[in-house]
C-alpha atoms as an extended CHARMM CRD file, in Angstrom:
* protein
*
        64  EXT
         1         1  UNK       CA              9.0090000000     -100.2230000000      -72.4220000000  PROA      1               0.0000000000
         2         2  UNK       CA              9.2430000000     -102.7320000000      -75.0610000000  PROA      2               0.0000000000
         3         3  UNK       CA             12.0690000000     -100.9920000000      -76.2050000000  PROA      3               0.0000000000
         4         4  UNK       CA             14.1330000000     -101.4260000000      -73.4700000000  PROA      4               0.0000000000
         5         5  UNK       CA             13.2070000000     -105.0810000000      -73.4110000000  PROA      5               0.0000000000
         6         6  UNK       CA             13.7150000000     -105.9500000000      -76.7690000000  PROA      6               0.0000000000
         7         7  UNK       CA             17.5940000000     -104.7600000000      -75.9120000000  PROA      7               0.0000000000
         8         8  UNK       CA             17.8040000000     -106.4280000000      -72.5900000000  PROA      8               0.0000000000
         9         9  UNK       CA             16.8200000000     -110.1440000000      -75.5550000000  PROA      9               0.0000000000
        10        10  UNK       CA             19.5280000000     -109.1210000000      -77.7550000000  PROA      10              0.0000000000
        11        11  UNK       CA             22.2760000000     -108.3120000000      -75.1750000000  PROA      11              0.0000000000
        12        12  UNK       CA             20.9270000000     -112.1540000000      -73.4760000000  PROA      12              0.0000000000
        13        13  UNK       CA             21.8520000000     -113.5890000000      -77.0730000000  PROA      13              0.0000000000
        14        14  UNK       CA             24.1380000000     -111.0810000000      -77.9140000000  PROA      14              0.0000000000
        15        15  UNK       CA             26.3490000000     -112.2100000000      -74.4520000000  PROA      15              0.0000000000
        16        16  UNK       CA             25.0230000000     -115.7550000000      -75.3630000000  PROA      16              0.0000000000
        17        17  UNK       CA             26.8650000000     -115.8930000000      -78.4430000000  PROA      17              0.0000000000
        18        18  UNK       CA             30.2020000000     -114.5920000000      -76.9500000000  PROA      18              0.0000000000
        19        19  UNK       CA             30.2170000000     -117.2200000000      -74.2110000000  PROA      19              0.0000000000
        20        20  UNK       CA             29.7910000000     -119.3420000000      -77.2850000000  PROA      20              0.0000000000
        21        21  UNK       CA             32.6470000000     -118.0610000000      -79.4560000000  PROA      21              0.0000000000
        22        22  UNK       CA             35.4050000000     -118.0790000000      -75.6620000000  PROA      22              0.0000000000
        23        23  UNK       CA             34.5200000000     -122.0520000000      -75.5810000000  PROA      23              0.0000000000
        24        24  UNK       CA             35.3520000000     -122.6130000000      -79.5280000000  PROA      24              0.0000000000
        25        25  UNK       CA             38.5640000000     -120.5680000000      -78.1510000000  PROA      25              0.0000000000
        26        26  UNK       CA             39.9600000000     -122.4450000000      -75.6570000000  PROA      26              0.0000000000
        27        27  UNK       CA             38.7550000000     -126.0930000000      -77.3180000000  PROA      27              0.0000000000
        28        28  UNK       CA             41.1920000000     -124.6050000000      -80.0610000000  PROA      28              0.0000000000
        29        29  UNK       CA             43.8380000000     -122.6830000000      -77.7150000000  PROA      29              0.0000000000
        30        30  UNK       CA             46.7580000000     -125.8620000000      -78.0700000000  PROA      30              0.0000000000
        31        31  UNK       CA             45.7490000000     -127.4980000000      -81.3090000000  PROA      31              0.0000000000
        32        32  UNK       CA             44.4220000000     -124.3840000000      -83.1980000000  PROA      32              0.0000000000
        33        33  UNK       CA             45.4820000000     -121.1490000000      -82.1480000000  PROA      33              0.0000000000
        34        34  UNK       CA             44.2830000000     -119.2380000000      -84.9770000000  PROA      34              0.0000000000
        35        35  UNK       CA             41.6250000000     -120.7810000000      -84.7820000000  PROA      35              0.0000000000
        36        36  UNK       CA             41.2350000000     -120.0290000000      -81.4540000000  PROA      36              0.0000000000
        37        37  UNK       CA             42.6560000000     -116.3850000000      -82.1720000000  PROA      37              0.0000000000
        38        38  UNK       CA             39.7740000000     -115.9730000000      -84.3340000000  PROA      38              0.0000000000
        39        39  UNK       CA             36.1240000000     -116.6790000000      -82.0490000000  PROA      39              0.0000000000
        40        40  UNK       CA             38.6320000000     -114.7740000000      -79.6020000000  PROA      40              0.0000000000
        41        41  UNK       CA             38.5830000000     -111.8240000000      -81.2630000000  PROA      41              0.0000000000
        42        42  UNK       CA             34.2020000000     -112.8820000000      -82.2060000000  PROA      42              0.0000000000
        43        43  UNK       CA             34.1860000000     -112.9690000000      -79.1360000000  PROA      43              0.0000000000
        44        44  UNK       CA             35.3270000000     -110.2150000000      -78.3830000000  PROA      44              0.0000000000
        45        45  UNK       CA             32.8730000000     -108.5930000000      -81.2560000000  PROA      45              0.0000000000
        46        46  UNK       CA             30.2240000000     -109.6840000000      -79.5190000000  PROA      46              0.0000000000
        47        47  UNK       CA             31.2290000000     -107.9280000000      -76.2820000000  PROA      47              0.0000000000
        48        48  UNK       CA             30.6350000000     -104.4630000000      -78.3480000000  PROA      48              0.0000000000
        49        49  UNK       CA             27.5600000000     -105.0490000000      -79.6060000000  PROA      49              0.0000000000
        50        50  UNK       CA             26.6810000000     -105.8210000000      -75.8110000000  PROA      50              0.0000000000
        51        51  UNK       CA             28.0070000000     -102.0530000000      -74.8050000000  PROA      51              0.0000000000
        52        52  UNK       CA             26.5520000000     -100.3620000000      -77.4140000000  PROA      52              0.0000000000
        53        53  UNK       CA             23.2270000000     -102.2310000000      -76.6480000000  PROA      53              0.0000000000
        54        54  UNK       CA             23.3790000000     -101.3130000000      -73.2970000000  PROA      54              0.0000000000
        55        55  UNK       CA             24.1670000000      -98.0080000000      -73.6590000000  PROA      55              0.0000000000
        56        56  UNK       CA             21.1220000000      -97.4690000000      -75.4970000000  PROA      56              0.0000000000
        57        57  UNK       CA             19.0650000000      -98.8890000000      -73.4140000000  PROA      57              0.0000000000
        58        58  UNK       CA             20.5940000000      -97.0430000000      -70.3450000000  PROA      58              0.0000000000
        59        59  UNK       CA             19.6300000000      -93.3390000000      -72.3720000000  PROA      59              0.0000000000
        60        60  UNK       CA             15.9300000000      -94.6090000000      -72.7850000000  PROA      60              0.0000000000
        61        61  UNK       CA             15.1340000000      -94.8180000000      -69.0480000000  PROA      61              0.0000000000
        62        62  UNK       CA             17.4460000000      -91.7960000000      -68.3090000000  PROA      62              0.0000000000
        63        63  UNK       CA             15.6000000000      -90.2470000000      -70.9250000000  PROA      63              0.0000000000
        64        64  UNK       CA             12.0010000000      -91.7490000000      -69.6660000000  PROA      64              0.0000000000
């Protein structure tokens, strides 16, 4: 299904973004904790998007 493939690609993109944000959080952990916390929160938000997309793909698969 095209929809599942698209969602899979979007999940990959969200995971990449989450990883980028975590790397930024780690980079700023010592010198700027406020910035590190912001990047950590952004990473958590991206993982929330992954969960939403995954649930949608599971529903599409189950419905299929």
